[in-house]
Amino acid sequence: MTREYLKKADLTPKSDASETHKTVQGILDDIEAGGDAKALEYAAKFDRYEGNVLLTEEEIEAACAQVPEKLKADIRFAHDNVRRFAELQKSTMQNVETEISPGFITGQKVIPVDAAGCYVPGGRYSHIASAIMTVTTAKVAGCKHIAACSPPRPGVGVAPAIVYAAHICGADQIMAMGGVQGVAAMTFGLFGLPKANILVGPGNQFVAEAKRILFGRVGIDMIAGPTDSLILADGTADAHIVATDLVSQAEHGYNSPVWLVTDDRTLAEEVMQLVPGYIDDLPEVNRENATAAWRDYAEVILCADREDMAACSDEYAPEHLTVQAADLDWWLQRLTCYGSLFLGEETTVSYGDKAAGTNHVLPTSRAASYTGGLSVHKYMKIVTWQRATREGSKPVAEATARIARLEGMEGHARAADVRLAKYFPDETFDLTANG
């Protein structure tokens, strides 16, 4: 049995990349040349906001006071989970050293970057969880300065819940500026901010393009496209749960793909029948997004067996991968390409997106085939060092001289030669390339 597409996507999630690039490059060039004043011009144009760019302590306190206590408790719960998971991740990175040969010691050090810039979306939806995910991990990593940047709303400013989340998670400064201008301000060190060493966090296609253009002069978590989700489900799955989970992810945006991969035709057909009704029951904006995503980007794929299902999933390399099938341990061992994995009906992508502890800033557009998502590790530099006794350097110097000469790099060879001559003046060494 070959794979059968019971529903095939008409479109692929990509924007007009060339036009977006041109627009973003122009804004970045303007702001780099014009500094604070030019960034404020773009903020007035796109954010339609003219309040303080950097929130004062009083403004932060006032915003936090607007957040209901129940929501504060939920934010603290999510923050604690993300913090503890990040601390676990950090514990896997250690300073180490080894005597690689007698008298020659090599090692690694793990050093956090100084300044992190965290972008928190605040347009269509207020991404409280993105503030938790990005700021908390930077704090656990040990970054000396953390800036959180979020688009303000006209006459309102940054959503109070985002301010509260960024504040309790450890942001040193909170900036009311969105889009490319916000990314530029953190990168170029405007408004008195230190220049960011790394930019993290999700955003629209303009934010993503700004990060792509700036990558190299500043680190980034990843280049992200529209969010995507895949569900692997067999005949044991509950069609109601599967359909609900698909719709929950389709609401992200009009071009957010959701995929169902199954070996059970009856399940597939039932899910396809349920989804439209579940979408119709959403609030207006969510309904419009989910309708377009399901119509244009969703796929339902019927496979021969679970091995073919797993192979299909690995080819798609989804950002979010859910398994609602028997023998979860088998799937955990077999699957290799995903941003984050959700095993069993008892968990869901929404948990990871909001409060479970694993990070929701994840690779999209099949990037999970080569990278994982945001973690403490993204903020850390693994650097190496070496030192040696004179006797310990002898065999390394000999090998270095001969390899360098074989490569035609005489200067490298002589850097080894002079040490052998100084440390062992009474010895003769064959340092030719051929012998």
CSV table of C-alpha atoms in Angstrom, one decimal:
chain,number,residue,atom,x,y,z
A,1,MET,CA,0.0,0.0,0.0
A,2,THR,CA,1.4,3.4,-1.0
A,3,ARG,CA,0.6,6.5,1.0
A,4,GLU,CA,-2.8,7.9,0.1
A,5,TYR,CA,-3.7,11.6,0.6
A,6,LEU,CA,-7.3,11.8,1.8
A,7,LYS,CA,-6.7,15.6,1.9
A,8,LYS,CA,-3.9,17.3,0.0
A,9,ALA,CA,-2.6,20.8,0.7
A,10,ASP,CA,-3.2,23.3,-2.1
A,11,LEU,CA,-0.5,25.7,-0.9
A,12,THR,CA,2.8,25.6,1.0
A,13,PRO,CA,3.6,28.1,3.8
A,14,LYS,CA,5.8,30.6,2.2
A,15,SER,CA,5.5,34.4,1.9
A,16,ASP,CA,6.7,36.7,-0.8
A,17,ALA,CA,10.3,36.4,0.4
A,18,SER,CA,11.9,38.8,-2.0
A,19,GLU,CA,9.4,41.7,-1.2
A,20,THR,CA,9.7,41.0,2.5
A,21,HIS,CA,13.5,41.0,2.3
A,22,LYS,CA,13.5,44.3,0.5
A,23,THR,CA,11.2,46.0,3.0
A,24,VAL,CA,13.0,44.7,6.1
A,25,GLN,CA,16.4,45.5,4.8
A,26,GLY,CA,15.4,49.1,4.1
A,27,ILE,CA,14.0,49.5,7.6
A,28,LEU,CA,17.1,48.1,9.2
A,29,ASP,CA,19.4,50.3,7.1
A,30,ASP,CA,17.3,53.4,8.1
A,31,ILE,CA,17.4,52.6,11.8
A,32,GLU,CA,21.1,51.7,11.9
A,33,ALA,CA,21.9,55.0,10.2
A,34,GLY,CA,19.3,57.1,12.1
A,35,GLY,CA,19.5,55.5,15.5
A,36,ASP,CA,16.9,56.2,18.2
A,37,ALA,CA,15.1,58.9,16.3
A,38,LYS,CA,14.5,56.7,13.2
A,39,ALA,CA,13.4,53.8,15.4
A,40,LEU,CA,10.8,56.1,17.0
A,41,GLU,CA,9.6,57.2,13.6
A,42,TYR,CA,8.9,53.6,12.6
A,43,ALA,CA,7.3,52.9,16.0
A,44,ALA,CA,4.9,55.8,15.4
A,45,LYS,CA,4.1,54.5,11.9
A,46,PHE,CA,3.7,50.8,12.6
A,47,ASP,CA,2.9,50.6,16.4
A,48,ARG,CA,0.9,53.9,16.4
A,49,TYR,CA,2.3,54.4,19.9
A,50,GLU,CA,4.2,57.4,21.3
A,51,GLY,CA,4.7,56.4,25.0
A,52,ASN,CA,7.9,55.5,26.8
A,53,VAL,CA,10.0,53.0,24.8
A,54,LEU,CA,11.7,51.6,27.9
A,55,LEU,CA,9.1,51.0,30.7
A,56,THR,CA,9.9,52.6,34.0
A,57,GLU,CA,9.6,50.7,37.3
A,58,GLU,CA,6.4,52.7,38.0
A,59,GLU,CA,5.0,51.7,34.6
A,60,ILE,CA,5.9,48.0,35.2
A,61,GLU,CA,4.3,48.1,38.6
A,62,ALA,CA,1.1,49.7,37.2
A,63,ALA,CA,0.9,47.1,34.5
A,64,CYS,CA,1.4,44.2,36.9
A,65,ALA,CA,-1.4,45.6,39.1
A,66,GLN,CA,-3.8,45.2,36.2
A,67,VAL,CA,-3.2,41.5,35.9
A,68,PRO,CA,-5.8,39.3,37.8
A,69,GLU,CA,-4.4,37.3,40.7
A,70,LYS,CA,-5.6,34.0,39.1
A,71,LEU,CA,-3.7,34.8,35.9
A,72,LYS,CA,-0.6,35.8,37.9
A,73,ALA,CA,-0.7,32.4,39.7
A,74,ASP,CA,-0.9,30.6,36.3
A,75,ILE,CA,2.0,32.6,34.9
A,76,ARG,CA,4.0,31.8,38.0
A,77,PHE,CA,3.2,28.1,37.6
A,78,ALA,CA,4.3,28.1,34.0
A,79,HIS,CA,7.4,30.1,34.8
A,80,ASP,CA,8.4,27.6,37.5
A,81,ASN,CA,8.0,24.7,35.2
A,82,VAL,CA,10.0,26.4,32.4
A,83,ARG,CA,12.7,27.4,34.9
A,84,ARG,CA,13.1,23.9,36.4
A,85,PHE,CA,13.3,22.3,32.9
A,86,ALA,CA,15.8,24.9,31.8
A,87,GLU,CA,17.9,24.2,35.0
A,88,LEU,CA,17.8,20.5,34.0
A,89,GLN,CA,19.1,21.4,30.6
A,90,LYS,CA,21.8,23.6,32.0
A,91,SER,CA,23.0,20.7,34.2
A,92,THR,CA,23.9,18.7,31.1
A,93,MET,CA,26.5,21.3,30.1
A,94,GLN,CA,29.7,21.2,32.1
A,95,ASN,CA,33.2,22.6,32.1
A,96,VAL,CA,35.5,19.6,31.5
A,97,GLU,CA,39.2,18.9,30.8
A,98,THR,CA,41.3,15.9,29.9
A,99,GLU,CA,44.9,15.0,29.5
A,100,ILE,CA,44.6,14.1,25.8
A,101,SER,CA,48.2,12.8,25.8
A,102,PRO,CA,50.9,12.9,28.5
A,103,GLY,CA,51.5,16.5,29.5
A,104,PHE,CA,49.0,18.0,27.1
A,105,ILE,CA,45.7,19.1,28.6
A,106,THR,CA,42.6,20.2,26.7
A,107,GLY,CA,39.2,21.4,28.0
A,108,GLN,CA,36.0,23.2,27.4
A,109,LYS,CA,34.2,26.0,29.2
A,110,VAL,CA,30.5,26.9,29.0
A,111,ILE,CA,30.0,30.6,29.0
A,112,PRO,CA,26.6,32.5,28.7
A,113,VAL,CA,26.4,35.4,26.3
A,114,ASP,CA,26.3,38.8,27.9
A,115,ALA,CA,23.1,40.3,26.4
A,116,ALA,CA,19.9,38.6,25.2
A,117,GLY,CA,17.1,40.2,23.2
A,118,CYS,CA,13.8,38.5,23.6
A,119,TYR,CA,11.0,39.3,21.1
A,120,VAL,CA,7.5,38.7,22.4
A,121,PRO,CA,4.6,38.9,19.9
A,122,GLY,CA,1.7,41.1,20.9
A,123,GLY,CA,-0.3,41.6,17.7
A,124,ARG,CA,-3.1,39.2,16.9
A,125,TYR,CA,-2.6,37.4,20.2
A,126,SER,CA,-0.8,38.5,23.3
A,127,HIS,CA,1.9,35.8,23.7
A,128,ILE,CA,2.3,35.7,27.4
A,129,ALA,CA,3.9,32.3,27.1
A,130,SER,CA,6.6,33.6,24.7
A,131,ALA,CA,7.8,36.0,27.4
A,132,ILE,CA,8.0,33.1,29.8
A,133,MET,CA,9.8,30.8,27.4
A,134,THR,CA,12.5,33.3,26.2
A,135,VAL,CA,13.2,35.4,29.3
A,136,THR,CA,13.3,32.4,31.7
A,137,THR,CA,15.8,30.4,29.7
A,138,ALA,CA,18.0,33.5,29.3
A,139,LYS,CA,17.9,34.0,33.0
A,140,VAL,CA,18.8,30.4,33.8
A,141,ALA,CA,21.6,30.5,31.3
A,142,GLY,CA,23.1,33.4,33.2
A,143,CYS,CA,22.9,36.2,30.7
A,144,LYS,CA,24.0,39.5,32.3
A,145,HIS,CA,21.3,41.6,30.6
A,146,ILE,CA,18.0,40.5,29.2
A,147,ALA,CA,15.8,42.9,27.2
A,148,ALA,CA,12.2,41.9,26.4
A,149,CYS,CA,10.6,43.6,23.5
A,150,SER,CA,6.9,43.5,22.6
A,151,PRO,CA,4.6,45.6,20.3
A,152,PRO,CA,2.5,48.1,22.2
A,153,ARG,CA,-1.1,48.7,21.4
A,154,PRO,CA,-2.2,52.3,20.6
A,155,GLY,CA,-3.1,54.2,23.8
A,156,VAL,CA,-2.5,51.1,25.9
A,157,GLY,CA,1.1,50.0,25.6
A,158,VAL,CA,2.4,46.5,26.1
A,159,ALA,CA,-0.2,44.0,27.3
A,160,PRO,CA,-0.1,44.0,31.1
A,161,ALA,CA,0.2,40.2,31.3
A,162,ILE,CA,3.2,40.3,29.0
A,163,VAL,CA,4.8,42.9,31.2
A,164,TYR,CA,4.1,40.9,34.3
A,165,ALA,CA,5.5,37.7,32.8
A,166,ALA,CA,8.6,39.3,31.5
A,167,HIS,CA,9.2,41.1,34.8
A,168,ILE,CA,8.9,38.0,37.1
A,169,CYS,CA,10.9,35.9,34.7
A,170,GLY,CA,13.9,38.2,35.0
A,171,ALA,CA,13.8,40.8,32.2
A,172,ASP,CA,16.2,43.7,33.0
A,173,GLN,CA,14.4,46.0,30.7
A,174,ILE,CA,11.0,45.8,28.9
A,175,MET,CA,10.7,47.7,25.7
A,176,ALA,CA,7.4,48.9,24.1
A,177,MET,CA,8.4,48.5,20.5
A,178,GLY,CA,7.3,45.9,17.9
A,179,GLY,CA,8.3,44.5,14.6
A,180,VAL,CA,11.6,45.2,12.7
A,181,GLN,CA,12.1,48.4,14.7
A,182,GLY,CA,12.1,46.4,18.0
A,183,VAL,CA,14.5,43.8,16.7
A,184,ALA,CA,16.8,46.6,15.3
A,185,ALA,CA,16.7,48.5,18.7
A,186,MET,CA,18.0,45.4,20.6
A,187,THR,CA,20.6,44.5,17.9
A,188,PHE,CA,22.0,48.0,17.5
A,189,GLY,CA,21.9,48.9,21.2
A,190,LEU,CA,19.4,51.8,20.9
A,191,PHE,CA,17.8,53.7,23.8
A,192,GLY,CA,20.7,52.8,26.1
A,193,LEU,CA,20.4,49.1,25.8
A,194,PRO,CA,23.5,46.9,25.4
A,195,LYS,CA,23.9,45.5,22.0
A,196,ALA,CA,22.3,42.0,22.0
A,197,ASN,CA,24.5,39.0,21.4
A,198,ILE,CA,21.5,36.8,20.6
A,199,LEU,CA,17.9,37.5,19.4
A,200,VAL,CA,15.3,34.9,20.3
A,201,GLY,CA,11.5,34.5,20.1
A,202,PRO,CA,8.8,34.1,17.5
A,203,GLY,CA,7.4,36.8,15.3
A,204,ASN,CA,5.7,37.5,12.0
A,205,GLN,CA,7.4,37.2,8.6
A,206,PHE,CA,9.0,40.7,9.1
A,207,VAL,CA,10.5,39.8,12.4
A,208,ALA,CA,11.7,36.5,11.1
A,209,GLU,CA,13.3,38.2,8.1
A,210,ALA,CA,15.0,40.8,10.3
A,211,LYS,CA,16.6,38.1,12.3
A,212,ARG,CA,17.7,36.2,9.2
A,213,ILE,CA,19.3,39.4,7.8
A,214,LEU,CA,21.0,40.2,11.1
A,215,PHE,CA,22.3,36.7,11.7
A,216,GLY,CA,26.0,36.7,11.7
A,217,ARG,CA,26.5,40.0,13.4
A,218,VAL,CA,24.2,38.7,16.1
A,219,GLY,CA,23.2,35.2,17.1
A,220,ILE,CA,19.6,34.0,16.7
A,221,ASP,CA,17.6,31.0,18.0
A,222,MET,CA,16.5,30.0,14.5
A,223,ILE,CA,14.8,31.3,11.3
A,224,ALA,CA,11.1,30.5,11.8
A,225,GLY,CA,8.2,30.3,9.4
A,226,PRO,CA,4.6,29.6,10.2
A,227,THR,CA,4.0,27.2,13.0
A,228,ASP,CA,3.1,23.6,12.0
A,229,SER,CA,1.8,20.5,13.8
A,230,LEU,CA,1.5,16.8,12.9
A,231,ILE,CA,-0.5,14.1,14.6
A,232,LEU,CA,0.3,10.4,14.4
A,233,ALA,CA,-2.8,8.4,15.3
A,234,ASP,CA,-3.8,4.8,14.9
A,235,GLY,CA,-7.1,3.0,15.4
A,236,THR,CA,-6.9,3.4,19.2
A,237,ALA,CA,-7.1,7.2,19.0
A,238,ASP,CA,-10.2,9.3,19.9
A,239,ALA,CA,-11.3,11.1,16.8
A,240,HIS,CA,-12.8,13.9,18.9
A,241,ILE,CA,-9.5,14.6,20.6
A,242,VAL,CA,-7.5,14.3,17.4
A,243,ALA,CA,-9.8,16.8,15.6
A,244,THR,CA,-9.8,19.2,18.5
A,245,ASP,CA,-6.0,19.2,18.6
A,246,LEU,CA,-5.7,19.8,14.9
A,247,VAL,CA,-8.1,22.8,15.1
A,248,SER,CA,-6.2,24.1,18.2
A,249,GLN,CA,-3.1,24.5,16.2
A,250,ALA,CA,-4.7,25.7,12.9
A,251,GLU,CA,-5.9,28.8,14.8
A,252,HIS,CA,-2.3,30.1,14.9
A,253,GLY,CA,-2.6,31.6,11.4
A,254,TYR,CA,-4.0,31.3,7.9
A,255,ASN,CA,-0.9,29.6,6.7
A,256,SER,CA,-0.2,27.3,9.7
A,257,PRO,CA,-0.2,23.7,8.4
A,258,VAL,CA,-1.7,20.8,10.4
A,259,TRP,CA,-1.2,17.2,9.3
A,260,LEU,CA,-2.9,13.9,10.3
A,261,VAL,CA,-0.9,10.8,9.5
A,262,THR,CA,-2.7,7.5,10.3
A,263,ASP,CA,-3.0,3.9,9.2
A,264,ASP,CA,-6.8,3.8,10.0
A,265,ARG,CA,-9.1,5.0,7.3
A,266,THR,CA,-12.2,5.1,9.5
A,267,LEU,CA,-10.4,7.4,12.0
A,268,ALA,CA,-9.2,9.7,9.2
A,269,GLU,CA,-12.6,10.0,7.7
A,270,GLU,CA,-14.2,10.7,11.1
A,271,VAL,CA,-11.7,13.4,11.9
A,272,MET,CA,-12.2,15.1,8.5
A,273,GLN,CA,-15.9,15.1,9.2
A,274,LEU,CA,-15.5,16.7,12.6
A,275,VAL,CA,-13.0,19.4,12.0
A,276,PRO,CA,-15.1,21.9,10.0
A,277,GLY,CA,-17.7,22.0,12.8
A,278,TYR,CA,-15.1,22.5,15.5
A,279,ILE,CA,-13.6,25.4,13.5
A,280,ASP,CA,-17.0,27.0,13.0
A,281,ASP,CA,-17.4,27.0,16.8
A,282,LEU,CA,-14.3,29.2,17.4
A,283,PRO,CA,-14.4,33.0,18.0
A,284,GLU,CA,-14.3,35.1,14.7
A,285,VAL,CA,-10.5,35.8,14.3
A,286,ASN,CA,-9.6,32.2,15.4
A,287,ARG,CA,-12.2,30.8,13.1
A,288,GLU,CA,-10.9,32.8,10.1
A,289,ASN,CA,-7.4,31.6,10.7
A,290,ALA,CA,-8.3,28.0,11.2
A,291,THR,CA,-10.6,27.9,8.2
A,292,ALA,CA,-7.9,29.1,5.8
A,293,ALA,CA,-5.2,26.9,7.4
A,294,TRP,CA,-7.4,23.8,7.2
A,295,ARG,CA,-8.6,24.6,3.6
A,296,ASP,CA,-5.3,25.5,2.1
A,297,TYR,CA,-2.5,23.8,4.1
A,298,ALA,CA,-3.9,20.8,6.0
A,299,GLU,CA,-3.2,17.2,4.9
A,300,VAL,CA,-4.6,13.9,5.9
A,301,ILE,CA,-2.3,11.0,4.9
A,302,LEU,CA,-3.2,7.3,5.1
A,303,CYS,CA,-0.2,5.0,5.5
A,304,ALA,CA,0.3,1.2,5.3
A,305,ASP,CA,1.5,0.7,8.9
A,306,ARG,CA,3.2,2.4,11.9
A,307,GLU,CA,6.6,2.2,10.3
A,308,ASP,CA,5.4,4.0,7.3
A,309,MET,CA,3.7,6.6,9.5
A,310,ALA,CA,6.9,7.2,11.4
A,311,ALA,CA,8.9,7.5,8.1
A,312,CYS,CA,6.3,10.0,6.8
A,313,SER,CA,6.5,12.1,10.0
A,314,ASP,CA,10.3,12.2,9.8
A,315,GLU,CA,10.1,13.4,6.3
A,316,TYR,CA,7.8,16.3,7.3
A,317,ALA,CA,10.0,17.0,10.4
A,318,PRO,CA,7.2,18.9,12.1
A,319,GLU,CA,7.6,21.6,14.7
A,320,HIS,CA,5.1,19.9,17.0
A,321,LEU,CA,4.6,16.1,16.8
A,322,THR,CA,1.8,14.4,18.7
A,323,VAL,CA,1.5,10.6,19.0
A,324,GLN,CA,-2.0,9.2,19.9
A,325,ALA,CA,-1.3,5.6,19.2
A,326,ALA,CA,-0.5,2.3,21.0
A,327,ASP,CA,3.0,1.5,22.3
A,328,LEU,CA,4.3,5.0,23.0
A,329,ASP,CA,7.8,3.7,23.9
A,330,TRP,CA,8.1,2.4,20.4
A,331,TRP,CA,7.3,5.8,18.9
A,332,LEU,CA,9.7,7.6,21.3
A,333,GLN,CA,12.6,5.3,20.2
A,334,ARG,CA,11.7,5.4,16.5
A,335,LEU,CA,10.9,9.0,15.7
A,336,THR,CA,13.9,11.3,15.0
A,337,CYS,CA,12.8,14.6,13.4
A,338,TYR,CA,10.6,17.0,15.4
A,339,GLY,CA,10.8,20.1,17.4
A,340,SER,CA,8.9,18.8,20.4
A,341,LEU,CA,7.2,15.5,21.0
A,342,PHE,CA,3.9,14.9,22.8
A,343,LEU,CA,3.3,11.3,23.7
A,344,GLY,CA,-0.2,10.1,24.4
A,345,GLU,CA,-3.7,11.6,24.6
A,346,GLU,CA,-2.9,12.8,28.1
A,347,THR,CA,-0.7,15.6,26.8
A,348,THR,CA,-1.1,18.1,23.9
A,349,VAL,CA,0.8,20.7,22.0
A,350,SER,CA,-1.2,23.4,23.9
A,351,TYR,CA,0.5,22.2,27.2
A,352,GLY,CA,3.9,22.7,25.7
A,353,ASP,CA,2.9,26.0,24.2
A,354,LYS,CA,1.8,27.5,27.5
A,355,ALA,CA,2.8,25.8,30.8
A,356,ALA,CA,4.3,22.3,30.8
A,357,GLY,CA,8.0,23.4,31.0
A,358,THR,CA,9.4,22.4,27.6
A,359,ASN,CA,10.1,25.4,25.4
A,360,HIS,CA,7.6,26.5,22.7
A,361,VAL,CA,10.1,28.3,20.5
A,362,LEU,CA,10.7,25.5,18.0
A,363,PRO,CA,12.0,24.9,14.5
A,364,THR,CA,9.4,25.2,11.7
A,365,SER,CA,9.4,24.5,7.9
A,366,ARG,CA,11.1,21.1,8.3
A,367,ALA,CA,14.1,22.7,10.1
A,368,ALA,CA,13.6,20.0,12.8
A,369,SER,CA,15.5,17.7,10.5
A,370,TYR,CA,18.7,19.5,11.6
A,371,THR,CA,18.1,21.5,14.8
A,372,GLY,CA,16.1,21.6,18.0
A,373,GLY,CA,14.3,24.5,19.6
A,374,LEU,CA,15.1,27.2,22.0
A,375,SER,CA,16.9,26.0,25.2
A,376,VAL,CA,19.4,27.2,27.7
A,377,HIS,CA,22.0,25.8,25.3
A,378,LYS,CA,21.2,28.5,22.7
A,379,TYR,CA,22.4,31.2,25.1
A,380,MET,CA,25.6,29.4,25.9
A,381,LYS,CA,29.0,29.4,24.2
A,382,ILE,CA,31.0,26.2,24.4
A,383,VAL,CA,34.6,27.3,24.1
A,384,THR,CA,37.8,25.2,24.2
A,385,TRP,CA,41.2,25.7,25.7
A,386,GLN,CA,44.5,23.9,25.9
A,387,ARG,CA,47.9,24.0,27.8
A,388,ALA,CA,50.9,21.8,27.9
A,389,THR,CA,54.2,21.0,29.4
A,390,ARG,CA,57.2,21.3,27.1
A,391,GLU,CA,57.6,17.6,27.0
A,392,GLY,CA,53.9,17.2,26.4
A,393,SER,CA,54.0,19.6,23.4
A,394,LYS,CA,56.8,17.7,21.6
A,395,PRO,CA,54.7,15.0,19.8
A,396,VAL,CA,52.0,17.6,18.9
A,397,ALA,CA,54.6,20.0,17.5
A,398,GLU,CA,56.1,17.3,15.4
A,399,ALA,CA,52.8,16.2,14.0
A,400,THR,CA,51.7,19.8,13.5
A,401,ALA,CA,54.8,20.7,11.5
A,402,ARG,CA,54.6,17.7,9.2
A,403,ILE,CA,50.8,18.1,8.5
A,404,ALA,CA,51.1,21.8,8.0
A,405,ARG,CA,54.0,21.3,5.4
A,406,LEU,CA,52.0,18.6,3.6
A,407,GLU,CA,49.1,21.2,3.3
A,408,GLY,CA,51.6,23.9,2.1
A,409,MET,CA,51.2,26.1,5.2
A,410,GLU,CA,54.8,26.8,6.0
A,411,GLY,CA,54.0,29.5,8.5
A,412,HIS,CA,52.0,27.1,10.6
A,413,ALA,CA,54.9,24.6,10.4
A,414,ARG,CA,57.4,27.1,11.6
A,415,ALA,CA,55.3,27.9,14.7
A,416,ALA,CA,55.8,24.3,15.7
A,417,ASP,CA,59.5,24.3,14.6
A,418,VAL,CA,60.6,27.2,16.8
A,419,ARG,CA,59.1,25.5,19.9
A,420,LEU,CA,60.9,22.3,19.2
A,421,ALA,CA,64.1,24.2,18.6
A,422,LYS,CA,63.8,26.1,21.9
A,423,TYR,CA,62.6,23.4,24.2
A,424,PHE,CA,64.8,20.5,22.8
A,425,PRO,CA,68.0,22.2,21.3
A,426,ASP,CA,70.0,19.0,21.5
A,427,GLU,CA,67.5,16.9,19.5
A,428,THR,CA,67.0,16.5,15.8
A,429,PHE,CA,63.6,16.2,14.3
A,430,ASP,CA,62.4,15.1,10.9
A,431,LEU,CA,59.8,17.8,10.2
A,432,THR,CA,59.5,17.3,6.4
A,433,ALA,CA,56.2,16.6,4.8
A,434,ASN,CA,57.4,13.3,3.2
A,435,GLY,CA,59.7,10.8,4.8
